[in-house]
Coordinates of C-alpha atoms and ligand atoms in Angstrom, one line a residue:
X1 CA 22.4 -18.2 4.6
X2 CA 23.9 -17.2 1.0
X3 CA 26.9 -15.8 -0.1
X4 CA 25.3 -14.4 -2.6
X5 CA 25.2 -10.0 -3.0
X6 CA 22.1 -8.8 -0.2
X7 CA 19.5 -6.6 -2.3
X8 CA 17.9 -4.6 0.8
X9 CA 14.2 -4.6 0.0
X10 CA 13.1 -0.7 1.1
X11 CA 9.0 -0.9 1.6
X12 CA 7.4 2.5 1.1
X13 CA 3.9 1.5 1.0
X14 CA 3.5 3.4 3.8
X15 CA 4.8 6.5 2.3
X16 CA 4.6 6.8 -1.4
X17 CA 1.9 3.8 -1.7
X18 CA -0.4 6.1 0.9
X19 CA 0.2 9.0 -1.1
X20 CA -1.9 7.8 -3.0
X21 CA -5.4 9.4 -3.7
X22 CA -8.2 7.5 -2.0
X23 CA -5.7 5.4 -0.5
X24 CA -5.9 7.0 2.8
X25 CA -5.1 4.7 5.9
X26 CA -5.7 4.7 9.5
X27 CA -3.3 5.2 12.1
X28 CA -4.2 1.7 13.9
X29 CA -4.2 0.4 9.9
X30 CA -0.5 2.0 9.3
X31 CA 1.1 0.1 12.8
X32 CA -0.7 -2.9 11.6
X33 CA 1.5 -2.5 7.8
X34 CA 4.6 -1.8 9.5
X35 CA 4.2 -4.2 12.1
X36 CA 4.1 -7.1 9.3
X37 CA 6.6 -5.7 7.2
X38 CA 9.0 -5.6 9.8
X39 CA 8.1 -9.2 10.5
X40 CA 8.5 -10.4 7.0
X41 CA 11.8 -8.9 7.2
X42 CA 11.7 -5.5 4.6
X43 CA 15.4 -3.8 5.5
X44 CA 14.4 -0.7 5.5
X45 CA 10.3 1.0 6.0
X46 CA 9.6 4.5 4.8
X47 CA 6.8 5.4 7.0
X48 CA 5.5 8.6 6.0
X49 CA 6.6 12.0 5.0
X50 CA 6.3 13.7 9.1
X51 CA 5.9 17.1 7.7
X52 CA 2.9 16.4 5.7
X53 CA 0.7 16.3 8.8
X54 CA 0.4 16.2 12.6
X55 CA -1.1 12.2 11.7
X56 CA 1.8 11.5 9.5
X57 CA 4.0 12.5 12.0
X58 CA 2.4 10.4 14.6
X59 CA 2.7 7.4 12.7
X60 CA 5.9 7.8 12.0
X61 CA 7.0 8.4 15.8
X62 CA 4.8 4.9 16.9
X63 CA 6.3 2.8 14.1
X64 CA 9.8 3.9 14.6
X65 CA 9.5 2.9 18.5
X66 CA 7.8 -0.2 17.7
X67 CA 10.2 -0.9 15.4
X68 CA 12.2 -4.6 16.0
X69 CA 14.7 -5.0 13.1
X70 CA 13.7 -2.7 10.4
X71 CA 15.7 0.5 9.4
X72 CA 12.5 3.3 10.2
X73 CA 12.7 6.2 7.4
X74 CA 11.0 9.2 7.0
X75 CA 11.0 11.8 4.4
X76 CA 12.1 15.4 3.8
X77 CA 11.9 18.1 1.3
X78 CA 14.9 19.6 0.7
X79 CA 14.7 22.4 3.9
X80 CA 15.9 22.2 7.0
X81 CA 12.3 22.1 8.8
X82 CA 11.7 19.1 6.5
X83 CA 14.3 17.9 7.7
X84 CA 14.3 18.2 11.4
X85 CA 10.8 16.9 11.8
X86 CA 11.5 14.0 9.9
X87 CA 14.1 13.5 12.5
X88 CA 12.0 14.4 15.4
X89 CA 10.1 11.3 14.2
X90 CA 12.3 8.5 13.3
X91 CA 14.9 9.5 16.1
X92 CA 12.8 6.6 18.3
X93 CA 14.4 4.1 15.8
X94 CA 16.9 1.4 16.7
X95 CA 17.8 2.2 13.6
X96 CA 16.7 5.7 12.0
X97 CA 17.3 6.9 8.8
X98 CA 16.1 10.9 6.9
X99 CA 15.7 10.3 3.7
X100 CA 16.1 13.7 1.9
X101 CA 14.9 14.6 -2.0
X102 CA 14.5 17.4 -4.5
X103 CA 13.6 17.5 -8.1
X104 CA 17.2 18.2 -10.2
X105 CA 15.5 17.2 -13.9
X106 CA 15.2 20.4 -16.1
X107 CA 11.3 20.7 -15.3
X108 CA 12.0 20.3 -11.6
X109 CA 14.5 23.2 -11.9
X110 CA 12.0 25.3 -14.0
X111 CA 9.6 24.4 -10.9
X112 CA 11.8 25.7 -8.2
X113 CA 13.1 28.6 -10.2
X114 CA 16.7 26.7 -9.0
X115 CA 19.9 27.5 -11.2
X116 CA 22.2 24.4 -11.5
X117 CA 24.5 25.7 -9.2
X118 CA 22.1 27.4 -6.5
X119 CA 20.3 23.1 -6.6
X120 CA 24.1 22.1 -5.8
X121 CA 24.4 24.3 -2.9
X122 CA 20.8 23.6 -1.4
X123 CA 22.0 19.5 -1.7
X124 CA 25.0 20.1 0.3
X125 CA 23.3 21.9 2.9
X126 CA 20.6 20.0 3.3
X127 CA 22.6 16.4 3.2
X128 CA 25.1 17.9 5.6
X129 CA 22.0 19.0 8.2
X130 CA 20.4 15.5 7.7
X131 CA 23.8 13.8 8.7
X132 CA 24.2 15.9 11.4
X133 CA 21.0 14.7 12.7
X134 CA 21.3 10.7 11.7
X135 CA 23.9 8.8 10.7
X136 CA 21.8 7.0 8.2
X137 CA 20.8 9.6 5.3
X138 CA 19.6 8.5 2.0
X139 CA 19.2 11.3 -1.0
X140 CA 17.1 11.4 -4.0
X141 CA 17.3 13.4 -6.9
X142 CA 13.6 13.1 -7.7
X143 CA 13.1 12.5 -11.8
X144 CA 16.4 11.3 -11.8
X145 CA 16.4 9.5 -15.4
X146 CA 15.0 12.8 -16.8
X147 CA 18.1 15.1 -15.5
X148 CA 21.6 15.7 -17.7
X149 CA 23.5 12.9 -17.1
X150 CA 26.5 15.2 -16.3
X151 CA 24.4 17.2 -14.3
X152 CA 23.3 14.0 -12.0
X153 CA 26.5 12.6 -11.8
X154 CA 27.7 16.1 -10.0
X155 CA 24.8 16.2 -7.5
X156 CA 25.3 12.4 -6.5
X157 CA 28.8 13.2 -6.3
X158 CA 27.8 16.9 -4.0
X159 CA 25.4 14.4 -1.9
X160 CA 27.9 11.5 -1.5
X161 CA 31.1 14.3 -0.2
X162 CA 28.3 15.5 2.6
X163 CA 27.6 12.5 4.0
X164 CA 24.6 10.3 2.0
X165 CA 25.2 6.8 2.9
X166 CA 22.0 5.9 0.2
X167 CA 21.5 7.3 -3.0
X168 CA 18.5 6.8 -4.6
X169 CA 18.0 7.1 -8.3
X170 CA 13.8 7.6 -8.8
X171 CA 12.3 7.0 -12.5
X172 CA 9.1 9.5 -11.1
X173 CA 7.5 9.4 -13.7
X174 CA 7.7 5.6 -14.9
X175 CA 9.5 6.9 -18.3
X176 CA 12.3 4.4 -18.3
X177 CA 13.2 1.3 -19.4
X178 CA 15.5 -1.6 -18.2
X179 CA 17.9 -1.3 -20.5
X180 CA 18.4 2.5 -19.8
X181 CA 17.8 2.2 -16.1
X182 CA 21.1 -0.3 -15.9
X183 CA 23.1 2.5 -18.1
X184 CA 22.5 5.1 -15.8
X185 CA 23.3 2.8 -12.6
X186 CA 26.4 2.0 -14.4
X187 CA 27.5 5.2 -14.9
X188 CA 27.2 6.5 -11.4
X189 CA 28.8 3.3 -10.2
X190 CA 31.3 4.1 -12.7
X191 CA 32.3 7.7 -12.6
X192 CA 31.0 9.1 -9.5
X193 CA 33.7 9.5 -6.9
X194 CA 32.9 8.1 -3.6
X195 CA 29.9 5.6 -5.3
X196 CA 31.9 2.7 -3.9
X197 CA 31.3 3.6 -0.7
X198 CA 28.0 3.9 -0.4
X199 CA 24.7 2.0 -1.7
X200 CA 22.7 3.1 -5.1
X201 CA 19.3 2.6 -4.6
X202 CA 16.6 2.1 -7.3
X203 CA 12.9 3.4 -7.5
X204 CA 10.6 3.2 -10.2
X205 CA 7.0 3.9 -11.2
X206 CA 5.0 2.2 -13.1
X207 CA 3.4 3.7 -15.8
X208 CA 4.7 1.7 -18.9
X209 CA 4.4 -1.3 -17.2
X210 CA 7.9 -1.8 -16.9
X211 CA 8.8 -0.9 -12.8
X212 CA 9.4 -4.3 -12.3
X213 CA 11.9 -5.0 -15.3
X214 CA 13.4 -1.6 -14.4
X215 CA 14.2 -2.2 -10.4
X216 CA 15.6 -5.7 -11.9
X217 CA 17.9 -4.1 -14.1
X218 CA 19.1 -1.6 -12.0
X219 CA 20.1 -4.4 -9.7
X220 CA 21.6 -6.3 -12.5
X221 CA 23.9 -3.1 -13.3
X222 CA 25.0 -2.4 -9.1
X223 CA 22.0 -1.1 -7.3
X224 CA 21.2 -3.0 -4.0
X225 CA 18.3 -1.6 -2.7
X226 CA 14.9 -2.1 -4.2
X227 CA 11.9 1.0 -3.3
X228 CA 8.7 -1.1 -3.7
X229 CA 5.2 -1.4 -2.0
X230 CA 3.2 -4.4 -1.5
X231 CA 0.6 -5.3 -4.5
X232 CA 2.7 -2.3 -6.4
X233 CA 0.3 0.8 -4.4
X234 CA 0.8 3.8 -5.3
X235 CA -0.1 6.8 -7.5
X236 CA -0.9 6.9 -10.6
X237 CA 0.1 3.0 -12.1
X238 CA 1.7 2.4 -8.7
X239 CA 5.2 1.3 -7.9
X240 CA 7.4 -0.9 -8.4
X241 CA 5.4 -4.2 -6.3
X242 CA 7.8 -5.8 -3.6
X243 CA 6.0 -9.4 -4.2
X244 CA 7.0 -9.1 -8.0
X245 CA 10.6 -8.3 -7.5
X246 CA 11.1 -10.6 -4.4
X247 CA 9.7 -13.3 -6.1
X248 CA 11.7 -12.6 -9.4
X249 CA 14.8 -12.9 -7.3
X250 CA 14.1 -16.1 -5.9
X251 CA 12.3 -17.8 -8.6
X252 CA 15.4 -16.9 -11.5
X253 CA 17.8 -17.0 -8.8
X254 CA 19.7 -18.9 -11.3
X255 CA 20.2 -15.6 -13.9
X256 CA 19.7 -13.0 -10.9
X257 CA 22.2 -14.5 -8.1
X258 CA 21.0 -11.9 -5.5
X259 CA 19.7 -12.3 -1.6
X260 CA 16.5 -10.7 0.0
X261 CA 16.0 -11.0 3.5
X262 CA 12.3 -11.4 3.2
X263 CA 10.6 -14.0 4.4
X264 CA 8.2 -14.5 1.1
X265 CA 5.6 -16.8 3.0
X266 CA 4.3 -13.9 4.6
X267 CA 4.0 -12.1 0.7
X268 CA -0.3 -13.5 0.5
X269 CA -0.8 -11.7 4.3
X270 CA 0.6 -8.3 3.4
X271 CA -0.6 -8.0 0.4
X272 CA -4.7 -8.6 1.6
X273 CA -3.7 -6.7 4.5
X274 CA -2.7 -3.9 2.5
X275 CA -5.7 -4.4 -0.4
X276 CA -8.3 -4.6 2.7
X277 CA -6.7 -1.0 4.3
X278 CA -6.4 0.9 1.3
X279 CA -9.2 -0.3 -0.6
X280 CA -7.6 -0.5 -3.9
X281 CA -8.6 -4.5 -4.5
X282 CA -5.9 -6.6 -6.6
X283 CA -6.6 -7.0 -9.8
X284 CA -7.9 -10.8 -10.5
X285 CA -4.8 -11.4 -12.8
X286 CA -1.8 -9.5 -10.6
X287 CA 1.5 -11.4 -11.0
X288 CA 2.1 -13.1 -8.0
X289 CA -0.8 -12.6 -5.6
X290 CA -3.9 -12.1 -8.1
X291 CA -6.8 -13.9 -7.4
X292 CA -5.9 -16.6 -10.6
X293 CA -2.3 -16.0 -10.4
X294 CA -2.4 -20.3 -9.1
X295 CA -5.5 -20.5 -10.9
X296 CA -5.2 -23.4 -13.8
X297 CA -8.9 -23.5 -15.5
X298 CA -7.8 -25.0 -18.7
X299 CA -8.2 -28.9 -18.9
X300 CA -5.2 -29.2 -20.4
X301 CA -3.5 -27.2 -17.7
X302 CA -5.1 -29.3 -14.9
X303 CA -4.5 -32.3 -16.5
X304 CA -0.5 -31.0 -16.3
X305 CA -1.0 -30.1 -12.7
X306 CA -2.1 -33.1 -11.6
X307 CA 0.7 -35.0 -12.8
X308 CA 3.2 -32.6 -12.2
X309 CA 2.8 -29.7 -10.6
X310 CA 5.9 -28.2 -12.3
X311 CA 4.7 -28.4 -15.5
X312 CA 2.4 -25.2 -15.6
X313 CA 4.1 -23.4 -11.6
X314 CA 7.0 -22.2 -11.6
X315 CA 6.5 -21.1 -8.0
X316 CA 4.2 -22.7 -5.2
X317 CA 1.5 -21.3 -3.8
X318 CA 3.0 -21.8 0.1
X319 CA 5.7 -20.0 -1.2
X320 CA 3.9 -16.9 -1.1
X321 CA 2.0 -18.3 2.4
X322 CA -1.0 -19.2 0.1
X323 CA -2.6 -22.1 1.7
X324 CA -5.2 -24.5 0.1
X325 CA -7.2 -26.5 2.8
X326 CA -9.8 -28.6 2.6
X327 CA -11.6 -26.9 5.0
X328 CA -15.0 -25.5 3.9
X329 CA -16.8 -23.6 6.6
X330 CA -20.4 -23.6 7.2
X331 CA -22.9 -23.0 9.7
X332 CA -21.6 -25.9 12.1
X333 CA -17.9 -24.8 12.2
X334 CA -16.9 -24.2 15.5
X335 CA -14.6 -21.3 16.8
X336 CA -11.4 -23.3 16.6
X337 CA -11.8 -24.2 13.3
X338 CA -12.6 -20.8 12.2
X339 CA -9.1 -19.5 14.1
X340 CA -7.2 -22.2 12.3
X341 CA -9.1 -21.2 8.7
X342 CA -8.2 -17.6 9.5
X343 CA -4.6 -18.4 10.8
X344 CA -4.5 -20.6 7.0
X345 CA -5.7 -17.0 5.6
X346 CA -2.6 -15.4 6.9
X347 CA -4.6 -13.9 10.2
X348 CA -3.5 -14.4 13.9
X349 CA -6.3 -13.0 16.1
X350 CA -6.2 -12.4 19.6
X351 CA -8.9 -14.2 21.6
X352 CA -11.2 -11.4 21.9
X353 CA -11.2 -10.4 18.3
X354 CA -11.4 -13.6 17.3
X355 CA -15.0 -13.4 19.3
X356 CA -16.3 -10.4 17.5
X357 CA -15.0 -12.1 14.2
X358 CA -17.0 -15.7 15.1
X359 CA -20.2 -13.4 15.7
X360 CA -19.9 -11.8 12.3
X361 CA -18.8 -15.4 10.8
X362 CA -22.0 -17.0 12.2
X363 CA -24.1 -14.6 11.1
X364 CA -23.1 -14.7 7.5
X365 CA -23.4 -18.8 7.7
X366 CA -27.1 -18.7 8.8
X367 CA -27.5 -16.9 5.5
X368 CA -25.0 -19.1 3.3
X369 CA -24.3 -22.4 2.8
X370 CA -20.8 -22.6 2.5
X371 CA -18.3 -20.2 3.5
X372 CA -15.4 -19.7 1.0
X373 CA -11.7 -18.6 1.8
X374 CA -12.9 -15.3 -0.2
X375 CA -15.7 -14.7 2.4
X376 CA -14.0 -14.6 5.3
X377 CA -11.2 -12.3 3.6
X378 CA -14.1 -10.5 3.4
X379 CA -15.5 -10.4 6.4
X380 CA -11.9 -9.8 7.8
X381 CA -11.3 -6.8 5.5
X382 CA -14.8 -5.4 7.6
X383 CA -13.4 -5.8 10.7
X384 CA -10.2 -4.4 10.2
X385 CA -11.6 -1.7 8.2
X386 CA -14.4 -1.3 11.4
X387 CA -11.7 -0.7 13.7
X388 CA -11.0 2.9 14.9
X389 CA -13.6 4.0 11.9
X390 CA -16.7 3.8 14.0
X391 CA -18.1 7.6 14.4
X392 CA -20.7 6.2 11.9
X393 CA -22.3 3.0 12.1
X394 CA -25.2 1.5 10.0
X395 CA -27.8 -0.1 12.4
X396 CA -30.7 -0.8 10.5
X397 CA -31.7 -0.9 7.0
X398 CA -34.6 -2.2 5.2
X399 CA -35.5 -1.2 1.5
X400 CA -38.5 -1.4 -0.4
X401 CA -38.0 -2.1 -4.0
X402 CA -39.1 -3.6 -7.3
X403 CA -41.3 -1.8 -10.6
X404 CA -43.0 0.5 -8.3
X405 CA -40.9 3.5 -7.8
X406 CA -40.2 5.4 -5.9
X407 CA -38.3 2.7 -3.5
X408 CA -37.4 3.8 -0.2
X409 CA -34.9 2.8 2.2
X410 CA -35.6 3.3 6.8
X411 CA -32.4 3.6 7.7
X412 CA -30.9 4.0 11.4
X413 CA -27.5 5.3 12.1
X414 CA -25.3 5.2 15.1
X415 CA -23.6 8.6 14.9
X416 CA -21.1 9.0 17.5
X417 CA -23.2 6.9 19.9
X418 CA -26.7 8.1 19.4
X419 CA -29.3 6.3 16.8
X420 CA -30.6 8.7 14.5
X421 CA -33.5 7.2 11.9
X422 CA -34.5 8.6 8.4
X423 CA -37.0 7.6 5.7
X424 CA -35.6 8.5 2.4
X425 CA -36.2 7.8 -1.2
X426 CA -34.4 7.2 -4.8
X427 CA -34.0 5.8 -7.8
X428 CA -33.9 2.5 -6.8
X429 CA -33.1 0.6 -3.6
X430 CA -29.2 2.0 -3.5
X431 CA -29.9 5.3 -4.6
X432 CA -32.8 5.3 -1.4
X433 CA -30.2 4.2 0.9
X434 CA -27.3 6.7 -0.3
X435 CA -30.6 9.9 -0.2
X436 CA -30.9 8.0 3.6
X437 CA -27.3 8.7 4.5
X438 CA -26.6 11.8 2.9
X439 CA -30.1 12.9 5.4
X440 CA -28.6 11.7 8.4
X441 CA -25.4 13.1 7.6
X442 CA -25.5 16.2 5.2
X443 CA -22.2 16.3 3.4
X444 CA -20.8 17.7 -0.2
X445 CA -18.7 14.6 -1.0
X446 CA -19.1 13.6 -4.7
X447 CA -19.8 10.1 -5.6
X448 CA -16.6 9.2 -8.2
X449 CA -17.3 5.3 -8.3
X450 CA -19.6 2.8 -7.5
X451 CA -18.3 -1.2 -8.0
X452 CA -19.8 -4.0 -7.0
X453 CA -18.0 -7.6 -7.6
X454 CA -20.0 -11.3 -6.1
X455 CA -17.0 -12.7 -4.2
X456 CA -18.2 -16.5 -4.6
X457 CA -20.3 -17.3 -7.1
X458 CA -23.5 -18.9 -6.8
X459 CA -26.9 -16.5 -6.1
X460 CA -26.1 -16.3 -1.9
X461 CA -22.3 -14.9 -3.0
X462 CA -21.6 -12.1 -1.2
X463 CA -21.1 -8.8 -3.1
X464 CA -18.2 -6.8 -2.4
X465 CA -19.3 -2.7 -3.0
X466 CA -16.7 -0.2 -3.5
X467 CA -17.1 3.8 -3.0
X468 CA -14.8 6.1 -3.8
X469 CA -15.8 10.0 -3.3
X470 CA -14.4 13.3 -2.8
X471 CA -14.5 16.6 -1.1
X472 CA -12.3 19.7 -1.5
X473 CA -9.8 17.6 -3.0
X474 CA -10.2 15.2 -0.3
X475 CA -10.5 11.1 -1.6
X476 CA -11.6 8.5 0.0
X477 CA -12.6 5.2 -0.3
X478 CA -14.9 2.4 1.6
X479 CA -15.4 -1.1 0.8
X480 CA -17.9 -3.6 2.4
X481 CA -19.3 -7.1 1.5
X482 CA -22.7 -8.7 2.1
X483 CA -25.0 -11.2 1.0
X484 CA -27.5 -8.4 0.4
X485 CA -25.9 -5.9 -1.7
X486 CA -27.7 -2.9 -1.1
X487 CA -26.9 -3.5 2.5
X488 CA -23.2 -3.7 1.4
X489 CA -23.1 -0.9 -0.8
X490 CA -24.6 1.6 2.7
X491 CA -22.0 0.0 4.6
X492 CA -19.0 1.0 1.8
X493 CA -20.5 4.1 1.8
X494 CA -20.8 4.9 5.3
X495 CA -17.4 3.5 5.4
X496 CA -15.7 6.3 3.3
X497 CA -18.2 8.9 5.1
X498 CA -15.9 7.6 8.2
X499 CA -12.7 8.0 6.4
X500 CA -13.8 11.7 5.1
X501 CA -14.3 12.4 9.0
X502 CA -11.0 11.3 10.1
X503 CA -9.3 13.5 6.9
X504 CA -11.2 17.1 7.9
X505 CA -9.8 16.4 11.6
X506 CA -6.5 16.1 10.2
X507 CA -6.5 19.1 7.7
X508 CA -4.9 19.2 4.2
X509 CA -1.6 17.5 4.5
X510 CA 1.3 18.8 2.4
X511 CA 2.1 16.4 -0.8
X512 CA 5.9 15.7 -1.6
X513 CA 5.4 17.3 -4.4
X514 CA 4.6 20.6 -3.0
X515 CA 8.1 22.8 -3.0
X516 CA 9.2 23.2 0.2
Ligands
KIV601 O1 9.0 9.0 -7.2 C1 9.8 9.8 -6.6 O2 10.6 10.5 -7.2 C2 9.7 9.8 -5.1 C3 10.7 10.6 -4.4 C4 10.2 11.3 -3.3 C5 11.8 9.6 -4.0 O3 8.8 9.1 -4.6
ZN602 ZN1 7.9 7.7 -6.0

């Protein structure tokens, strides 16, 4: 325990990191988030926006019942139907909160077709429903930094007087900058009437680059709450990223004296949890939980960290729950081993999943020698990606290739529990197998990427394939890995074919940013 000021860390991964495009998760995958999140101790979970869908809303009901400690949020436009279905939702909480928003900058107003006043009036009816609801109501005056300072101050003020208990102060468009978002915390602290009573929340986007140094200084200046999402999701540049700011409070605890009540060993599990759902991978050189953020390849860096770790970390890796072991597994590793390499990894599988998982394991050792920490994240990111996703499945798949074109893949798909088989051909062995799918299952999706990283090195490394593709506006994205990476790249595809299915079912949800 600390006497130090709390900063509640508010996760909205779920919410505003989902929103996303391409980032579209599963139901199962969303319980999964807020179930760890929860666990690692986030304050407060946004977990979806209920109106946007019948699915959002869903999500939001199951999480708010499963809910153990963490405050379950959902959010509103600024209408009463917003409102009450947002409530409808998070009611199941131990502890609910409706968190309620509308644009007040100039080019919000314009937007809405709002005078200043007529925005004032539609702030104090909707806070006053939302309380009326819950007693836990957090407002936003969405592009906050880009309203009239006079003009924000009154709204907070209008917001505060019907009952917010957290008001949130969103850079949308991740235009600020640390110094200016500490001014403008300041000043509500200062001269809005009632700000000592409740808590000023801080919520930043990251298009300059600078979310992190923002949420920072807004906590420097009064704010104690934190939006974020893990590995910084979100649209465009993303948000502010959780692990950065969580870590930035405990490594310069000595120039930032501020508590978080999260438990940061758990930081490396969310955060390939979250990059195997969404399929946005972290980039290699991420602060905090990149790929080389612990990597030291220089000799003159190893030669440091072999005598003294300090000299090049200034954080360890088991802080963030990252776990070297010696363990390298291979074809003769048995299944405890493999749970106790996976449970090292920052995954806890129940005995029969831990089954299917040893299958899959085995499989990709008769074809490799050695099986890295990076292929089995791999292999993990299948199965939980396989889960509840499984309308399509690729069966069989064999490709002929080399100088003689055409090549041409036989391809057999389980499709919704009947094998259907196709001969098709392309421009080479990927194209074949993509002409194969789009056979079995016609569909106008465009192809918007195509990546393919090895995992390990070495000519057996697996390759990991991403596909991203759309349809009426519709994005979605699959990812797969595989020794043979034609195999992989049918699999990724298949796996976003999956994802498009679940999103017709669901219809075209309703965006935040849609005026309501
Ligand atoms: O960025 C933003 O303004 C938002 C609001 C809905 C809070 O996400
Ligand atoms: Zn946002």
């Amino acid at each position: 325990m600390t006497d130090q000021p709390r900063v509640l860390i508010f996760d909205t991964t779920l919410r505003d990191g989902e929103q996303s495009p391409g980032a579209t998760m599963t139901h199962a995958e969303k319980l999964e988030i807020a179930a760890l999140l929860d666990e690692m101790g986030v304050d407060i979970i946004e977990a979806g926006f209920p109106i946007a869908s019948e699915g959002d809303f869903a999500a939001v009901s199951e999480i708010a019942k499963n809910s153990v400690n963490s405050v379950i949020c959902g959010l509103a436009r600024a209408n009463f139907k917003d409102i009450d279905r947002a409530w409808e939702a998070v009611k199941h909480a131990a502890r609910p909160r409706i968190h309620t928003f509308i644009g007040t900058s100039p080019l919000h107003r314009d937007i809405t077709q709002l005078s200043q006043d007529a925005m004032a009036e539609k702030i104090h009816a909707t806070v006053t429903h939302a309380r009326n609801l819950c007693d836990n109501v957090q407002w936003s005056p969405m592009d906050a930094i880009r309203t009239e300072h006079d003009y924000l101050k009154k709204v907070v003020e209008i917001a505060i007087k019907a009952g917010a208990t957290t008001i949130n102060i969103p850079d949308t468009v991740g235009y600020t900058t640390p110094r200016e978002s500490a001014r403008i915390i300041e000043m509500l602290v200062n001269d809005v009437p009632g700000a000592d009573e409740i808590i000023f929340a801080t919520h930043c986007h990251n298009d300059l680059g600078m979310a992190t140094a923002n949420s920072l200084a807004a906590v420097e200046a009064g704010a104690r709450q934190i939006e974020c999402t893990i590995n910084g999701l979100g649209e465009r540049a993303g948000n502010t990223a959780l692990e950065e700011v969580v870590m930035a409070l405990k490594v310069r605890n000595d120039v930032m004296p501020f508590a978080t009540g999260i438990d940061t060993t758990k930081i490396m599990k969310a955060s390939r949890l979250v990059a195997n759902v969404s399929g946005f991978p972290v980039q290699y050189n991420k602060a905090v939980v990149g790929k080389n953020a612990f990597a030291h390849e220089s000799g003159i860096h190893q030669d440091g960290m072999l005598k003294n770790a300090e000299t090049f970390e200034i954080m360890r890796p088991a802080d963030i729950g990252l776990t070297e072991t010696n363990l390298v597994m291979g074809k003769h590793s048995g299944r405890a081993a493999l749970r106790q390499k996976l449970k090292d990894l920052g995954y806890e599988l129940a005995d029969n999943q831990l089954a299917d998982v040893f299958v899959r394991f085995k499989a990709l050792a008769d074809r490799k020698k050695e099986v890295y920490d990076e292929d089995l994240v791999a292999l993990m990111r299948d199965t939980v990606a396989g889960e509840e996703l499984d309308r399509i499945q690729v069966k069989f798949l064999r490709v002929i290739c080399g100088t003689e074109a055409p090549q041409s893949a036989d391809l057999i798909l389980t499709i919704d529990g009947t094998d259907r088989q196709v001969t098709a051909q392309g421009d080479g062995p990927v194209d074949a197998a993509f002409n194969a799918v789009k056979a079995l299952v016609p569909h106008n999706a465009r192809l918007q990427l195509y990546q393919v990283h090895a995992v390990t090195e070495g000519t057996d490394a697996q390759a990991t394939v991403s596909v991203r593709m759309e349809e009426d506006g519709r994005i979605v994205t699959g990812q797969s890995a595989d020794t043979d990476t034609v195999v992989a790249s049918c699999k990724a595809y298949v796996g976003a074919l999956n994802r498009l299915l679940v999103k017709r079912d669901s219809g075209r949800p309703v965006s935040y940013k849609d005026v309501g």
